[in-house]
PDB file of C-alpha atoms in Angstrom:
ATOM      1  CA  GLN A   1     -89.155  47.889 -22.653  1.00  0.00           C
ATOM      2  CA  LEU A   2     -90.278  44.295 -22.719  1.00  0.00           C
ATOM      3  CA  ARG A   3     -93.689  42.754 -23.083  1.00  0.00           C
ATOM      4  CA  LEU A   4     -94.602  39.255 -21.985  1.00  0.00           C
ATOM      5  CA  VAL A   5     -97.647  37.373 -23.197  1.00  0.00           C
ATOM      6  CA  GLU A   6     -98.859  34.153 -21.586  1.00  0.00           C
ATOM      7  CA  SER A   7    -101.108  31.561 -23.193  1.00  0.00           C
ATOM      8  CA  GLY A   8    -102.188  27.975 -22.706  1.00  0.00           C
ATOM      9  CA  GLY A   9    -104.282  28.181 -19.578  1.00  0.00           C
ATOM     10  CA  GLY A  10    -107.648  26.490 -19.251  1.00  0.00           C
ATOM     11  CA  LEU A  11    -109.807  24.028 -17.384  1.00  0.00           C
ATOM     12  CA  VAL A  12    -108.434  20.545 -16.745  1.00  0.00           C
ATOM     13  CA  GLN A  13    -109.369  17.614 -14.553  1.00  0.00           C
ATOM     14  CA  VAL A  14    -107.287  16.349 -11.666  1.00  0.00           C
ATOM     15  CA  GLY A  15    -104.308  14.412 -12.963  1.00  0.00           C
ATOM     16  CA  GLY A  16    -104.383  16.141 -16.320  1.00  0.00           C
ATOM     17  CA  SER A  17    -101.765  18.262 -18.050  1.00  0.00           C
ATOM     18  CA  LEU A  18    -101.428  21.752 -19.459  1.00  0.00           C
ATOM     19  CA  ARG A  19     -98.605  23.555 -21.190  1.00  0.00           C
ATOM     20  CA  LEU A  20     -98.262  27.278 -20.594  1.00  0.00           C
ATOM     21  CA  ASN A  21     -96.375  29.471 -23.001  1.00  0.00           C
ATOM     22  CA  CYS A  22     -94.673  32.797 -22.323  1.00  0.00           C
ATOM     23  CA  GLU A  23     -93.522  34.843 -25.288  1.00  0.00           C
ATOM     24  CA  VAL A  24     -91.127  37.732 -24.771  1.00  0.00           C
ATOM     25  CA  PHE A  25     -91.273  40.784 -27.020  1.00  0.00           C
ATOM     26  CA  GLY A  26     -88.711  43.559 -27.047  1.00  0.00           C
ATOM     27  CA  ARG A  27     -85.143  44.292 -27.983  1.00  0.00           C
ATOM     28  CA  THR A  28     -83.814  44.757 -24.468  1.00  0.00           C
ATOM     29  CA  PHE A  29     -84.083  41.106 -23.498  1.00  0.00           C
ATOM     30  CA  ASN A  30     -80.558  39.992 -22.689  1.00  0.00           C
ATOM     31  CA  ARG A  31     -79.945  36.312 -23.351  1.00  0.00           C
ATOM     32  CA  TYR A  32     -76.846  36.382 -21.149  1.00  0.00           C
ATOM     33  CA  ARG A  33     -78.340  38.148 -18.147  1.00  0.00           C
ATOM     34  CA  ASN A  34     -82.090  37.621 -18.063  1.00  0.00           C
ATOM     35  CA  THR A  35     -84.029  35.068 -16.076  1.00  0.00           C
ATOM     36  CA  VAL A  36     -87.627  34.104 -16.793  1.00  0.00           C
ATOM     37  CA  GLY A  37     -89.856  32.987 -13.974  1.00  0.00           C
ATOM     38  CA  TRP A  38     -93.357  31.628 -13.570  1.00  0.00           C
ATOM     39  CA  PHE A  39     -95.437  32.697 -10.599  1.00  0.00           C
ATOM     40  CA  ARG A  40     -99.028  32.010  -9.628  1.00  0.00           C
ATOM     41  CA  GLN A  41    -101.686  33.627  -7.505  1.00  0.00           C
ATOM     42  CA  ALA A  42    -104.806  31.968  -6.213  1.00  0.00           C
ATOM     43  CA  PRO A  43    -107.805  34.007  -5.005  1.00  0.00           C
ATOM     44  CA  GLY A  44    -107.159  35.467  -1.575  1.00  0.00           C
ATOM     45  CA  LYS A  45    -103.540  34.329  -1.527  1.00  0.00           C
ATOM     46  CA  GLU A  46    -100.166  35.899  -2.093  1.00  0.00           C
ATOM     47  CA  ARG A  47     -98.384  35.515  -5.399  1.00  0.00           C
ATOM     48  CA  GLU A  48     -95.971  32.610  -5.153  1.00  0.00           C
ATOM     49  CA  PHE A  49     -92.985  31.370  -7.094  1.00  0.00           C
ATOM     50  CA  VAL A  50     -93.440  28.308  -9.302  1.00  0.00           C
ATOM     51  CA  ALA A  51     -90.356  27.897 -11.487  1.00  0.00           C
ATOM     52  CA  SER A  52     -87.551  29.821 -13.155  1.00  0.00           C
ATOM     53  CA  ILE A  53     -84.921  29.431 -15.824  1.00  0.00           C
ATOM     54  CA  ARG A  54     -81.735  31.391 -16.292  1.00  0.00           C
ATOM     55  CA  TRP A  55     -81.634  32.053 -19.994  1.00  0.00           C
ATOM     56  CA  GLU A  56     -77.956  31.622 -20.780  1.00  0.00           C
ATOM     57  CA  SER A  57     -77.199  28.548 -18.694  1.00  0.00           C
ATOM     58  CA  GLY A  58     -80.635  26.948 -18.697  1.00  0.00           C
ATOM     59  CA  THR A  59     -80.387  26.474 -14.940  1.00  0.00           C
ATOM     60  CA  THR A  60     -83.816  25.823 -13.480  1.00  0.00           C
ATOM     61  CA  ALA A  61     -85.421  26.123 -10.066  1.00  0.00           C
ATOM     62  CA  TYR A  62     -88.767  24.921  -8.763  1.00  0.00           C
ATOM     63  CA  GLU A  63     -91.034  25.448  -5.818  1.00  0.00           C
ATOM     64  CA  ASP A  64     -91.148  22.276  -3.731  1.00  0.00           C
ATOM     65  CA  SER A  65     -94.788  21.420  -4.386  1.00  0.00           C
ATOM     66  CA  VAL A  66     -94.299  21.312  -8.174  1.00  0.00           C
ATOM     67  CA  LYS A  67     -90.997  19.437  -8.335  1.00  0.00           C
ATOM     68  CA  GLY A  68     -91.335  16.315 -10.413  1.00  0.00           C
ATOM     69  CA  ARG A  69     -94.616  17.522 -11.924  1.00  0.00           C
ATOM     70  CA  PHE A  70     -93.744  20.803 -13.671  1.00  0.00           C
ATOM     71  CA  THR A  71     -90.951  21.461 -16.135  1.00  0.00           C
ATOM     72  CA  ILE A  72     -89.793  24.854 -17.364  1.00  0.00           C
ATOM     73  CA  SER A  73     -87.975  25.170 -20.666  1.00  0.00           C
ATOM     74  CA  ARG A  74     -86.950  27.867 -23.096  1.00  0.00           C
ATOM     75  CA  ASP A  75     -86.641  28.319 -26.830  1.00  0.00           C
ATOM     76  CA  ASN A  76     -83.820  30.688 -27.564  1.00  0.00           C
ATOM     77  CA  ALA A  77     -84.823  31.306 -31.164  1.00  0.00           C
ATOM     78  CA  LYS A  78     -88.460  32.074 -30.405  1.00  0.00           C
ATOM     79  CA  LEU A  79     -87.825  33.823 -27.066  1.00  0.00           C
ATOM     80  CA  THR A  80     -90.430  31.695 -25.363  1.00  0.00           C
ATOM     81  CA  ALA A  81     -90.446  29.985 -21.995  1.00  0.00           C
ATOM     82  CA  ASP A  82     -92.880  27.123 -21.510  1.00  0.00           C
ATOM     83  CA  LEU A  83     -94.168  25.545 -18.340  1.00  0.00           C
ATOM     84  CA  GLN A  84     -95.247  21.945 -18.781  1.00  0.00           C
ATOM     85  CA  MET A  85     -97.589  20.992 -15.959  1.00  0.00           C
ATOM     86  CA  ASN A  86     -98.418  17.346 -15.343  1.00  0.00           C
ATOM     87  CA  SER A  87    -100.352  15.510 -12.636  1.00  0.00           C
ATOM     88  CA  LEU A  88    -102.292  18.652 -11.869  1.00  0.00           C
ATOM     89  CA  LYS A  89    -104.007  19.035  -8.518  1.00  0.00           C
ATOM     90  CA  PRO A  90    -106.863  21.287  -7.369  1.00  0.00           C
ATOM     91  CA  GLU A  91    -104.353  23.337  -5.378  1.00  0.00           C
ATOM     92  CA  ASP A  92    -102.622  24.255  -8.643  1.00  0.00           C
ATOM     93  CA  THR A  93    -105.643  26.360  -9.550  1.00  0.00           C
ATOM     94  CA  ALA A  94    -104.473  29.958  -9.926  1.00  0.00           C
ATOM     95  CA  THR A  95    -103.645  32.705 -12.349  1.00  0.00           C
ATOM     96  CA  TYR A  96    -100.183  32.021 -13.721  1.00  0.00           C
ATOM     97  CA  PHE A  97     -97.843  34.858 -14.596  1.00  0.00           C
ATOM     98  CA  CYS A  98     -94.512  34.869 -16.359  1.00  0.00           C
ATOM     99  CA  ALA A  99     -91.937  37.513 -15.601  1.00  0.00           C
ATOM    100  CA  THR A 100     -88.407  38.430 -16.522  1.00  0.00           C
ATOM    101  CA  GLY A 101     -85.600  40.320 -14.864  1.00  0.00           C
ATOM    102  CA  ARG A 102     -81.976  41.087 -15.524  1.00  0.00           C
ATOM    103  CA  ASN A 103     -79.248  39.956 -13.136  1.00  0.00           C
ATOM    104  CA  VAL A 104     -81.731  38.169 -10.896  1.00  0.00           C
ATOM    105  CA  ILE A 105     -79.976  36.915  -7.779  1.00  0.00           C
ATOM    106  CA  SER A 106     -82.734  35.066  -5.973  1.00  0.00           C
ATOM    107  CA  THR A 107     -85.084  33.595  -8.546  1.00  0.00           C
ATOM    108  CA  PRO A 108     -88.075  32.952  -6.212  1.00  0.00           C
ATOM    109  CA  VAL A 109     -88.265  36.614  -5.202  1.00  0.00           C
ATOM    110  CA  SER A 110     -90.876  38.409  -7.290  1.00  0.00           C
ATOM    111  CA  ALA A 111     -89.328  41.832  -6.634  1.00  0.00           C
ATOM    112  CA  GLU A 112     -86.312  40.773  -8.670  1.00  0.00           C
ATOM    113  CA  TYR A 113     -88.392  40.693 -11.845  1.00  0.00           C
ATOM    114  CA  ASP A 114     -88.988  43.870 -13.808  1.00  0.00           C
ATOM    115  CA  TYR A 115     -91.543  42.881 -16.435  1.00  0.00           C
ATOM    116  CA  TRP A 116     -94.694  40.834 -16.034  1.00  0.00           C
ATOM    117  CA  GLY A 117     -97.333  39.383 -18.281  1.00  0.00           C
ATOM    118  CA  GLN A 118    -101.080  39.730 -17.742  1.00  0.00           C
ATOM    119  CA  GLY A 119    -101.520  36.157 -16.597  1.00  0.00           C
ATOM    120  CA  THR A 120    -103.395  33.090 -17.759  1.00  0.00           C
ATOM    121  CA  GLN A 121    -105.977  31.213 -15.705  1.00  0.00           C
ATOM    122  CA  VAL A 122    -105.492  27.563 -14.800  1.00  0.00           C
ATOM    123  CA  THR A 123    -108.377  25.737 -13.173  1.00  0.00           C
ATOM    124  CA  VAL A 124    -108.077  22.131 -12.010  1.00  0.00           C
ATOM    125  CA  SER A 125    -111.408  20.471 -11.286  1.00  0.00           C
ATOM    126  CA  SER A 126    -111.812  17.536  -8.920  1.00  0.00           C
TER     127      SER A 126
END
């Protein structure tokens, strides 16, 4: 079993920055096979993919609307995956979730992830 805990959300003005943190707890996390992803869900909308990182290789992927603004990174020693968010826009307002799965084939597909955190709220005010 794995447990994921997000932190770092909050209220920020348009153009501002936030850094979200996802900490992974549990012995079954496999550094060679697991992928960590960030997803978000705004009120009344479907959960959508934001970014992912394959743990072993560090290969990243991003949703088009966040490319160039968001950066995902990992700390292998701490088992954390951060999401640095810059140039924030009102449409980035959502609850952000981190998730992890083993042997993920298609990183934007939420069904590929087995464990999810509780989420952290990000609100961008205009």
